[in-house]
Structure formats: structure tokens, C-alpha cells
PDB file of C-alpha atoms in Angstrom:
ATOM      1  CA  UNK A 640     -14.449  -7.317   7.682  1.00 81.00           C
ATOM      2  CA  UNK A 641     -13.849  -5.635   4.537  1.00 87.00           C
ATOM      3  CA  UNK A 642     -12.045  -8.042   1.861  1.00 91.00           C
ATOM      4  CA  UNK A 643     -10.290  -7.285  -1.576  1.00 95.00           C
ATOM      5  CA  UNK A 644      -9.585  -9.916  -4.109  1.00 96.00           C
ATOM      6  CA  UNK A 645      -7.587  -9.834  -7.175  1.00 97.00           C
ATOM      7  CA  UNK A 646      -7.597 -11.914 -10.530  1.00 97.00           C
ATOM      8  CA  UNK A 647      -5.773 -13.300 -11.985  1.00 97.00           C
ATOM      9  CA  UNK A 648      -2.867 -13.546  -9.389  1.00 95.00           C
ATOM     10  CA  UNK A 649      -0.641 -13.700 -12.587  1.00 97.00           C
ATOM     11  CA  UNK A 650      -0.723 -12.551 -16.041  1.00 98.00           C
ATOM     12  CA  UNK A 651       1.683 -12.843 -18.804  1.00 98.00           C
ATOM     13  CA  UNK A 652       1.302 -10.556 -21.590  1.00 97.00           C
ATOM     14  CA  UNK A 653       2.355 -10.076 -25.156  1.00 97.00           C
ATOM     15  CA  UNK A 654       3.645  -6.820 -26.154  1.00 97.00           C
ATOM     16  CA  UNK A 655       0.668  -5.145 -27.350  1.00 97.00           C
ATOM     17  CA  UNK A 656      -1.929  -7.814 -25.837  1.00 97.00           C
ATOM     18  CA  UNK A 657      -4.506  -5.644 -24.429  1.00 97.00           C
ATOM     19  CA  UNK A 658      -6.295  -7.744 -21.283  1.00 98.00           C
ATOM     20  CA  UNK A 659      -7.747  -6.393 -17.754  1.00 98.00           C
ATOM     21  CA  UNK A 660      -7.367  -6.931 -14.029  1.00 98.00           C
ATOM     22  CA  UNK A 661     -10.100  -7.611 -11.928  1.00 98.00           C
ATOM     23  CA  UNK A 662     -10.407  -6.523  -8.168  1.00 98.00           C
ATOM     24  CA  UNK A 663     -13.536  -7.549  -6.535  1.00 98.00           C
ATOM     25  CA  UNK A 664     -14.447  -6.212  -3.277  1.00 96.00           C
ATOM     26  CA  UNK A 665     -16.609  -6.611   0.198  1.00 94.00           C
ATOM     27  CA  UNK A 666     -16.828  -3.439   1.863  1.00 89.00           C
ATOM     28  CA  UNK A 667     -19.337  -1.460   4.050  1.00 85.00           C
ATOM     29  CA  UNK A 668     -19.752   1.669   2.417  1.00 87.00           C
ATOM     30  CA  UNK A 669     -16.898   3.036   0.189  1.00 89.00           C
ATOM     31  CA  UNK A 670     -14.946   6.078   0.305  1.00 87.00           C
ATOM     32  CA  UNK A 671     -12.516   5.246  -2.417  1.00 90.00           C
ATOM     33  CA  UNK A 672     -10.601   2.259  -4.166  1.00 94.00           C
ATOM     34  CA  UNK A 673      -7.051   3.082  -4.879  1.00 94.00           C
ATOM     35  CA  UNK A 674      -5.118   1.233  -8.039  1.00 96.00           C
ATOM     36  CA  UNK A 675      -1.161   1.176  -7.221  1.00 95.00           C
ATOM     37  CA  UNK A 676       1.156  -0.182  -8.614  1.00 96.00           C
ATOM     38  CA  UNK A 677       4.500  -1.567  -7.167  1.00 95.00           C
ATOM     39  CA  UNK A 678       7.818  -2.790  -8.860  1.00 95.00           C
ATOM     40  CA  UNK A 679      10.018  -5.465  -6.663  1.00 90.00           C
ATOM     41  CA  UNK A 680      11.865  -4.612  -3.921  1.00 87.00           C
ATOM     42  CA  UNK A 681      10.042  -1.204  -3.964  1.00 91.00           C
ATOM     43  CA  UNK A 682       7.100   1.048  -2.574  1.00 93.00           C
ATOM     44  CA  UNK A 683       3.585   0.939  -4.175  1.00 94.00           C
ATOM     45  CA  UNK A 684       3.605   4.061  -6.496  1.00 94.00           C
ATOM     46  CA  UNK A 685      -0.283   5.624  -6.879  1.00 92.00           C
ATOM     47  CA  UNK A 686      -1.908   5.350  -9.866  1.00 94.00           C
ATOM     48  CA  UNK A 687      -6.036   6.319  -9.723  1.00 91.00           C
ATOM     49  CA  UNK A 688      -8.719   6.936  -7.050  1.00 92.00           C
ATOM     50  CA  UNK A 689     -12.128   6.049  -8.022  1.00 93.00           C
ATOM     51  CA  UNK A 690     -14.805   7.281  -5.586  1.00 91.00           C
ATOM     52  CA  UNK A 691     -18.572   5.806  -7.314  1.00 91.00           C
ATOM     53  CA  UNK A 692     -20.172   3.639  -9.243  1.00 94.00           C
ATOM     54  CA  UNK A 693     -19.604   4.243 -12.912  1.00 95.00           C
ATOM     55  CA  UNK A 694     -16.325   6.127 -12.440  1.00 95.00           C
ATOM     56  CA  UNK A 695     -13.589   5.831 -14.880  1.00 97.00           C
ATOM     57  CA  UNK A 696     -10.070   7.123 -14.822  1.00 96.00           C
ATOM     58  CA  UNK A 697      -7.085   6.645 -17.786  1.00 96.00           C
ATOM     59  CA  UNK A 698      -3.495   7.044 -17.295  1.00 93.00           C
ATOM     60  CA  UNK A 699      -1.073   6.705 -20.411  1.00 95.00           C
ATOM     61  CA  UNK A 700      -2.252   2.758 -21.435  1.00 96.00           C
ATOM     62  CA  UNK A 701      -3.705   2.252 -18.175  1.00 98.00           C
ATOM     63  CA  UNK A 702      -8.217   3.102 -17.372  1.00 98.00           C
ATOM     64  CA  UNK A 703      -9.284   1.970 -14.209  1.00 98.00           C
ATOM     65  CA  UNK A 704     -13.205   1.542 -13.841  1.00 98.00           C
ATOM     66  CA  UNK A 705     -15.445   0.699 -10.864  1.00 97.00           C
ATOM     67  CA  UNK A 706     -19.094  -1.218 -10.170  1.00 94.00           C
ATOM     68  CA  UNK A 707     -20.067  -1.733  -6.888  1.00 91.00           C
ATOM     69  CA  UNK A 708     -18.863  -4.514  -6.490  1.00 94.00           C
ATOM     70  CA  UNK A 709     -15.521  -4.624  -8.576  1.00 97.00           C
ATOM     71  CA  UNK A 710     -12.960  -2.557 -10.114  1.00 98.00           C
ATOM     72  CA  UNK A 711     -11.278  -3.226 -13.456  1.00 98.00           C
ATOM     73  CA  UNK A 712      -7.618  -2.264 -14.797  1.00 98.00           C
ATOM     74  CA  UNK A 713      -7.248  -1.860 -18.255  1.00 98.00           C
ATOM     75  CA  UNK A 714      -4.090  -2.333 -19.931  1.00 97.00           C
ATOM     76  CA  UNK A 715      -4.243  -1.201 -23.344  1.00 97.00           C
ATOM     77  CA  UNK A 716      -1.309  -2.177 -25.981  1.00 97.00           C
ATOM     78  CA  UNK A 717       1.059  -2.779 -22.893  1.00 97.00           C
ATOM     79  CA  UNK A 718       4.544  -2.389 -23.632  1.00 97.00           C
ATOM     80  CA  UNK A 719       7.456  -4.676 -21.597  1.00 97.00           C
ATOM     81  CA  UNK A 720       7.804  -1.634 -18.653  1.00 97.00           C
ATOM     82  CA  UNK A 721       4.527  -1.937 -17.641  1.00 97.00           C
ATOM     83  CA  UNK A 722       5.648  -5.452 -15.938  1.00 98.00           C
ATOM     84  CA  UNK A 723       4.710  -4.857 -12.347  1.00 97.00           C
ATOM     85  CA  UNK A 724       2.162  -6.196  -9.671  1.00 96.00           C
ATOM     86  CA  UNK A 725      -0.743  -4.405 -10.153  1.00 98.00           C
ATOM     87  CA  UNK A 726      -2.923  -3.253  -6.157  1.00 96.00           C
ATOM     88  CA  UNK A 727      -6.025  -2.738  -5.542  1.00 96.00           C
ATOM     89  CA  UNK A 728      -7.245  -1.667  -1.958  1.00 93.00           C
ATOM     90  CA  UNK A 729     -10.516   0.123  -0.681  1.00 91.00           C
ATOM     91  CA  UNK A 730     -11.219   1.968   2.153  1.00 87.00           C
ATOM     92  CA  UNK A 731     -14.806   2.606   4.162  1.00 86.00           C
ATOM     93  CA  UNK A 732     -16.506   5.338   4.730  1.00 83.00           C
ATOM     94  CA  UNK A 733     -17.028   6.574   8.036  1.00 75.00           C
ATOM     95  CA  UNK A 734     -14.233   8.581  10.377  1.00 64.00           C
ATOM     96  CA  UNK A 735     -10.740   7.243  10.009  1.00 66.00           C
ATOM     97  CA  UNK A 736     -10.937   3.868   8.426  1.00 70.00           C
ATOM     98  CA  UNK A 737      -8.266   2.024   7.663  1.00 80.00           C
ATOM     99  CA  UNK A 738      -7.384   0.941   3.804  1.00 85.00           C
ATOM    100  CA  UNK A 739      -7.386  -2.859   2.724  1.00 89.00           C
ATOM    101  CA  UNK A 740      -5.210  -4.076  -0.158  1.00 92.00           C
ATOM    102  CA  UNK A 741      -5.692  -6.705  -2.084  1.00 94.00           C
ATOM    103  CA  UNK A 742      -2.466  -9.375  -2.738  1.00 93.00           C
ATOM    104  CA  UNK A 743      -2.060  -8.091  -6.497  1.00 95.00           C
ATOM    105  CA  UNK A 744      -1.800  -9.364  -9.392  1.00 97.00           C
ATOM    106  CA  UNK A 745       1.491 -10.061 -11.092  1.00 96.00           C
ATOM    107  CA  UNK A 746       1.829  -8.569 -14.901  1.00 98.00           C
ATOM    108  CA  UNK A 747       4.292  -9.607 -16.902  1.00 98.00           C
ATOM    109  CA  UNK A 748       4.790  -8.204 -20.560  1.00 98.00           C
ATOM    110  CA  UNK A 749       6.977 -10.234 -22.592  1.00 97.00           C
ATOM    111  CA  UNK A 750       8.780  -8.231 -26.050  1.00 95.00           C
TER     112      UNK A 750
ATOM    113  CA  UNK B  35      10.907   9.905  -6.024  1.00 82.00           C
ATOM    114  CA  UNK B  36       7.817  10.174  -3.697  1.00 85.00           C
ATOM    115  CA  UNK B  37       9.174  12.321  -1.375  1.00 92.00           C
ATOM    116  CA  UNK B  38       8.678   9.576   1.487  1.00 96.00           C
ATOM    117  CA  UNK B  39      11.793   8.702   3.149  1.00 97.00           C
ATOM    118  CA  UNK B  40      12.451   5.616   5.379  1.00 98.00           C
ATOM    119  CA  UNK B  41      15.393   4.731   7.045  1.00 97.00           C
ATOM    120  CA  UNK B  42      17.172   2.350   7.098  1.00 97.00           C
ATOM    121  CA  UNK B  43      16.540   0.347   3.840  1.00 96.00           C
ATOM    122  CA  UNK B  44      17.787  -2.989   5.152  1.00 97.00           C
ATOM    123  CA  UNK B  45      17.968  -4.301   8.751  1.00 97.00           C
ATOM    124  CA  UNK B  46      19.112  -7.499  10.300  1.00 97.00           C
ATOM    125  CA  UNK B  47      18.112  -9.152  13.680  1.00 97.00           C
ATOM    126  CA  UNK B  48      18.743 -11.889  15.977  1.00 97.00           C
ATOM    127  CA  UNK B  49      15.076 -12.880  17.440  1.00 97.00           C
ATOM    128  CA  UNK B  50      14.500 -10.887  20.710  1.00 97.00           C
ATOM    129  CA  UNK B  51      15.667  -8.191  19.586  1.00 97.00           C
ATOM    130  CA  UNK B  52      14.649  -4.531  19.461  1.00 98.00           C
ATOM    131  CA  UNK B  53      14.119  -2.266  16.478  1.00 98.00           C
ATOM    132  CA  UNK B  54      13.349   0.944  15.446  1.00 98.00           C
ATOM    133  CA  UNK B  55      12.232   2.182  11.523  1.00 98.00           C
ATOM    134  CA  UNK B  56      11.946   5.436  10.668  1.00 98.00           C
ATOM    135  CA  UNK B  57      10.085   7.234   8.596  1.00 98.00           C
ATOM    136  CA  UNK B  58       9.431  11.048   7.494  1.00 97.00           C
ATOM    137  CA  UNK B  59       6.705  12.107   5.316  1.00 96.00           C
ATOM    138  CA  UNK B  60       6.619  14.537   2.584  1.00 94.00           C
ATOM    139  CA  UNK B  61       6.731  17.594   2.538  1.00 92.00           C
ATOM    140  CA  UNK B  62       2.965  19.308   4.008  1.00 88.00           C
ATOM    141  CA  UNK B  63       1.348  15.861   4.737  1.00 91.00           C
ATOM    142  CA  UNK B  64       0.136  15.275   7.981  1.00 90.00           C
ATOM    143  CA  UNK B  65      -0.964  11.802   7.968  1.00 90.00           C
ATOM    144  CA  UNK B  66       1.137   8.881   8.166  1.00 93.00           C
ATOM    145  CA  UNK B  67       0.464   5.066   7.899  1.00 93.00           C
ATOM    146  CA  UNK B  68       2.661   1.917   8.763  1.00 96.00           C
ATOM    147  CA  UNK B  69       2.154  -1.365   6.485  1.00 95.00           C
ATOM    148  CA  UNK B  70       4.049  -4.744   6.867  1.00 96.00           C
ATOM    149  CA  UNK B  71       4.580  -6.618   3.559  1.00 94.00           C
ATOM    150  CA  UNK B  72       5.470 -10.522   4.377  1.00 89.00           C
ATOM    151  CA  UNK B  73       6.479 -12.876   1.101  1.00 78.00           C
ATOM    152  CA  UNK B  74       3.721 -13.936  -0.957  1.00 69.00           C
ATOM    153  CA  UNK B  75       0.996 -11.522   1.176  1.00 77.00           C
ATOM    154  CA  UNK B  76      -0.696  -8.425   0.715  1.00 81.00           C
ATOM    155  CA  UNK B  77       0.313  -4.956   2.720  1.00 90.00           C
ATOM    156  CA  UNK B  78      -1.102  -5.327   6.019  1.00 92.00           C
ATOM    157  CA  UNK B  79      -1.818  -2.286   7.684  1.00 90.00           C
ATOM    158  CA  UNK B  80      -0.396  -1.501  10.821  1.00 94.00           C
ATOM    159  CA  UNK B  81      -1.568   1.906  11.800  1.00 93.00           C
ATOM    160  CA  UNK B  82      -1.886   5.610  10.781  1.00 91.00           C
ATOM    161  CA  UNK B  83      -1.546   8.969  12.511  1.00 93.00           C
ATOM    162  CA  UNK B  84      -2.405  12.439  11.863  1.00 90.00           C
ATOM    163  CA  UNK B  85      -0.413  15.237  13.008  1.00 92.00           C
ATOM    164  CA  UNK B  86       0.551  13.365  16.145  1.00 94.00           C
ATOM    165  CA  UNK B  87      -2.286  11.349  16.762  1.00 93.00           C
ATOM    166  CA  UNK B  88      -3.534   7.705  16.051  1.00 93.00           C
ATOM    167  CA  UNK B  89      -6.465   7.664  14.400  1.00 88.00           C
ATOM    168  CA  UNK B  90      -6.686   3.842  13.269  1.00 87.00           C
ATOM    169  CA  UNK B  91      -5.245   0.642  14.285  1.00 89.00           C
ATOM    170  CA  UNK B  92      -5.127  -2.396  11.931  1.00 88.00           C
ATOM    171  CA  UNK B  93      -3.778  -5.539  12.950  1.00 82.00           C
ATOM    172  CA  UNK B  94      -0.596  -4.534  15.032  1.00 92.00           C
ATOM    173  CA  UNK B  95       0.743  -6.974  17.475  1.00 94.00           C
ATOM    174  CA  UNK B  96       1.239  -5.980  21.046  1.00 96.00           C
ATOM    175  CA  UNK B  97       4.511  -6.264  20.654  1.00 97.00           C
ATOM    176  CA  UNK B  98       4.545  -3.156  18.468  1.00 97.00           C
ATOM    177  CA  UNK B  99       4.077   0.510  19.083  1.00 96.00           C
ATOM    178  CA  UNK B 100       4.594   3.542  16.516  1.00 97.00           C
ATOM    179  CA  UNK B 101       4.460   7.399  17.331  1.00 97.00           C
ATOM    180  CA  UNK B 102       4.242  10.452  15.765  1.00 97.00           C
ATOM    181  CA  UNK B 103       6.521  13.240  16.639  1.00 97.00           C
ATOM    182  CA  UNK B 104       5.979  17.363  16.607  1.00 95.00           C
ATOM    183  CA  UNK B 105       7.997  17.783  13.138  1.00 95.00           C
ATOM    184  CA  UNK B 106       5.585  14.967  11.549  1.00 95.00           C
ATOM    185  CA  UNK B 107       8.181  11.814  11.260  1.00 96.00           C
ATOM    186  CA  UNK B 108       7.412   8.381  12.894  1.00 98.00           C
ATOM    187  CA  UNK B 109       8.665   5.572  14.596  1.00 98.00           C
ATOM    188  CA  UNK B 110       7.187   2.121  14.486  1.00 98.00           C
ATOM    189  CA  UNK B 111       8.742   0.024  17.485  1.00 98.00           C
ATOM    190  CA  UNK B 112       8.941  -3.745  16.827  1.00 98.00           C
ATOM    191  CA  UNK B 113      10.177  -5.527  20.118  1.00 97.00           C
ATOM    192  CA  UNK B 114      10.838  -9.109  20.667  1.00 97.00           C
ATOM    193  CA  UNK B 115      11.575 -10.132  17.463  1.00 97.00           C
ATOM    194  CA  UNK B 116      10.240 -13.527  15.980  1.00 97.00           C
ATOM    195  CA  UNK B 117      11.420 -14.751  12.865  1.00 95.00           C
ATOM    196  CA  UNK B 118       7.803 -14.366  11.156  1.00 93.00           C
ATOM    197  CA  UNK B 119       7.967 -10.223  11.559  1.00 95.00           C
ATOM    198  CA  UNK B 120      10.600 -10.686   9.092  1.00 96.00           C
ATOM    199  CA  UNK B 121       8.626  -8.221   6.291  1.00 95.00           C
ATOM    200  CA  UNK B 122       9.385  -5.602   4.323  1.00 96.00           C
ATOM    201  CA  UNK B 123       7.734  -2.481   6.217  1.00 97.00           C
ATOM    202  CA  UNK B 124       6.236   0.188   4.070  1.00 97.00           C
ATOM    203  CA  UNK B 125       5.489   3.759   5.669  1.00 96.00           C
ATOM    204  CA  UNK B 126       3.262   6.240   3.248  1.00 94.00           C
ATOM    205  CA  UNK B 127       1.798   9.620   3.991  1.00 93.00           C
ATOM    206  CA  UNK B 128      -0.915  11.861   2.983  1.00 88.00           C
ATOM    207  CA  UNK B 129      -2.090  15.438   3.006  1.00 79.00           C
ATOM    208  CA  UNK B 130      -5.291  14.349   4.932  1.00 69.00           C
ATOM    209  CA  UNK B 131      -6.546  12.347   7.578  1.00 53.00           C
ATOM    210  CA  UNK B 132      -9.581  10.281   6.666  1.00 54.00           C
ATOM    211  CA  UNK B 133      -8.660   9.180   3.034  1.00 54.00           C
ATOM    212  CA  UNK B 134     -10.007   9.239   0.607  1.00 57.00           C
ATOM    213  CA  UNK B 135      -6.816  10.711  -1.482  1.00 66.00           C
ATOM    214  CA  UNK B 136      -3.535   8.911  -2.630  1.00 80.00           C
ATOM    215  CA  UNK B 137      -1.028   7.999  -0.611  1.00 86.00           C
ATOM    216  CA  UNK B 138       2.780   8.030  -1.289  1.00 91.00           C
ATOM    217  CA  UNK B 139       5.024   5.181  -0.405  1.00 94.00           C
ATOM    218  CA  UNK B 140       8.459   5.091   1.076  1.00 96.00           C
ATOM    219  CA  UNK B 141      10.947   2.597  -0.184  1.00 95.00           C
ATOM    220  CA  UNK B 142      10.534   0.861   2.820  1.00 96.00           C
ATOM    221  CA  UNK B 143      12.456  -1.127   5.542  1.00 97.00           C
ATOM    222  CA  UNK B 144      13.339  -4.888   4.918  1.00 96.00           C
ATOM    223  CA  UNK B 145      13.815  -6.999   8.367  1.00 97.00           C
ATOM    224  CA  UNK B 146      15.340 -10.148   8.646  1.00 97.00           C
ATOM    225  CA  UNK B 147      14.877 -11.763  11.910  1.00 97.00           C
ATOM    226  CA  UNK B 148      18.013 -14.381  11.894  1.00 97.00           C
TER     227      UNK B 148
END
């Protein structure tokens, strides 16, 4: 069974406190791990793909990098609207495989 | 905007009840999935199909069915309501089948079972 996990659960942030989120993750074979991010009360809005080992992706303050066995979400100098919950979620390779998410982490950025 | 719509946005329900969520994809993308959200849990996937077909089944309960129609849009049937499949339901779509690629989220569908 693949599994996802996600640390912290929640994170309060400075303005300007640079810090990372971890996603750790148990599957056989990857075909990608997806970073999304979701406000409450609303759908999970895409942010990166990564697809191997040693991949890295950036996206305004935010650079998403993957092992193989983790994933990491950088937030650089995070200002007060990047307050979300963060998602991670992989998916196997192989056919049509179904993606797991993680439970997120919460990421609060106080002024 | 992600171009995903579901409808409606809110729904209540007395338990034994019958539902119906809709939802229609963007614009070109044949794939859609179905997630339930519960309080405090992760997205749970339900199921996904491409251009009419399933192709994978998560954990969906018996007592619910989705479909897939000719102009792309989907159904997901919930049926004898309990109060635990009170959830928000999520439906996203995709230009491809197997993944692999983003996926973009509706707004989705909150259920209360009362």
C-alpha cells in the first residue's frame, strides 16, 4: 500500500522566516509526486510535478525537491498569503494507478 | 479559476438519502477523478475515468457508483446516506489518463448528512 506522510502537520511562520516541508513517502515505483496546495473551504490548486531523483522545481518563493524517499517544499522569505495547507501525493508507476495524498501540512505566516 | 466546475457547492441530507454531484471537466481533458475530503483527513480517492471509462478504483464504498458520460462530465452516486459520508467531495480532471501530469481541482461539493 503506498503511504505519504507529511511534517510538520503545522507550521507557523514569521514573515520572511524561510523553513521547509517534508513529505516522506512508501511507494512501489514512482511516476510522479505532485505538491498542491489548497486554501480552506477550497480545491487543491497544482503547484509542481517532480518525476526522479534529484529533481528540483521553483515557483515564485516556493522549490520543491525530491530523494527517493522524500520530497521537500521550500518556502523562501514567505510572505502572510502564502498561509495555506501545503499536499503532497505520489502516484505508481504502472497502467492507471491511482494518486495518494498525504494529510498536509498547515502553514501559517504571521505579518 | 481552474476551469473545473462542480455542482452544487453545498448539499444537505437526511441519512438514507440519495444524492447526486456533478462535475464537468475542463475544457480538452479526458480524465476525471472523484476524491472525498472528511475533517481532519487527507483526500481519499474515490475513482477516475477516462473518456468514459473507469480505469482505477480507490476506496469507494458499495454504496457508491460514478459514471462518465459522452460529453466528458460525471456523476458520482452516493446512496444510503450515513452521517460519516458527510465530506467535502473534490472532482479534478486531466488531459491524460495514466498521470503523471497535474490535475485541476473543482471547488467541490460539501455534504452534510443530518
Amino acid at each position: 500500500e503506498d503511504q505519504v506522510t507529511q511534517s510538520p502537520e503545522a507550521l507557523r511562520l514569521q514573515e520572511g522566516e524561510s523553513s521547509s516541508l517534508n513529505c516522506s513517502y512508501t511507494v512501489s515505483g514512482l511516476r510522479g509526486l505532485f505538491w498542491y496546495r489548497q486554501d480552506p473551504g477550497k480545491g487543491p490548486e497544482f503547484l509542481f510535478t517532480l518525476y526522479s531523483a534529484g529533481e528540483e522545481k521553483e515557483k515564485e518563493r516556493l522549490k520543491a525537491t525530491l530523494t527517493k524517499k522524500e520530497s521537500f517544499l521550500h518556502i523562501t522569505a514567505p510572505k502572510p498569503e502564502d498561509s495555506a495547507t501545503y499536499l503532497c501525493a505520489v502516484q505508481p508507476s504502472g497502467g492507471y494507478q491511482k494518486v495518494t495524498f498525504g494529510i498536509g501540512t498547515k502553514l501559517q505566516v504571521i505579518p | 479559476d481552474s476551469g473545473v466546475t462542480q455542482t452544487p457547492k453545498h448539499l444537505i441530507t437526511a441519512t438514507g438519502q440519495r444524492v447526486t454531484l456533478r462535475c464537468s471537466p475542463r475544457s480538452g481533458d479526458l480524465s476525471v477523478y472523484w476524491y472525498q475530503q472528511s475533517l481532519d483527513q487527507g483526500l481519499q480517492f474515490l475513482i477516475q475515468y477516462y473518456n468514459g471509462e473507469e480505469r482505477a478504483k480507490g476506496n469507494i464504498l458499495e454504496r457508491f457508483s460514478a459514471q462518465q458520460f459522452p460529453d466528458l462530465h460525471s456523476e458520482l452516486n452516493l446512496s444510503s446516506l450515513e452521517l460519516g459520508d458527510s465530506a467535502l467531495y473534490f472532482c479534478a480532471s486531466s488531459v491524460v489518463g495514466r498521470g503523471g501530469t497535474e490535475a485541476f481541482f473543482g471547488q467541490g461539493t460539501r455534504l452534510t448528512v443530518v
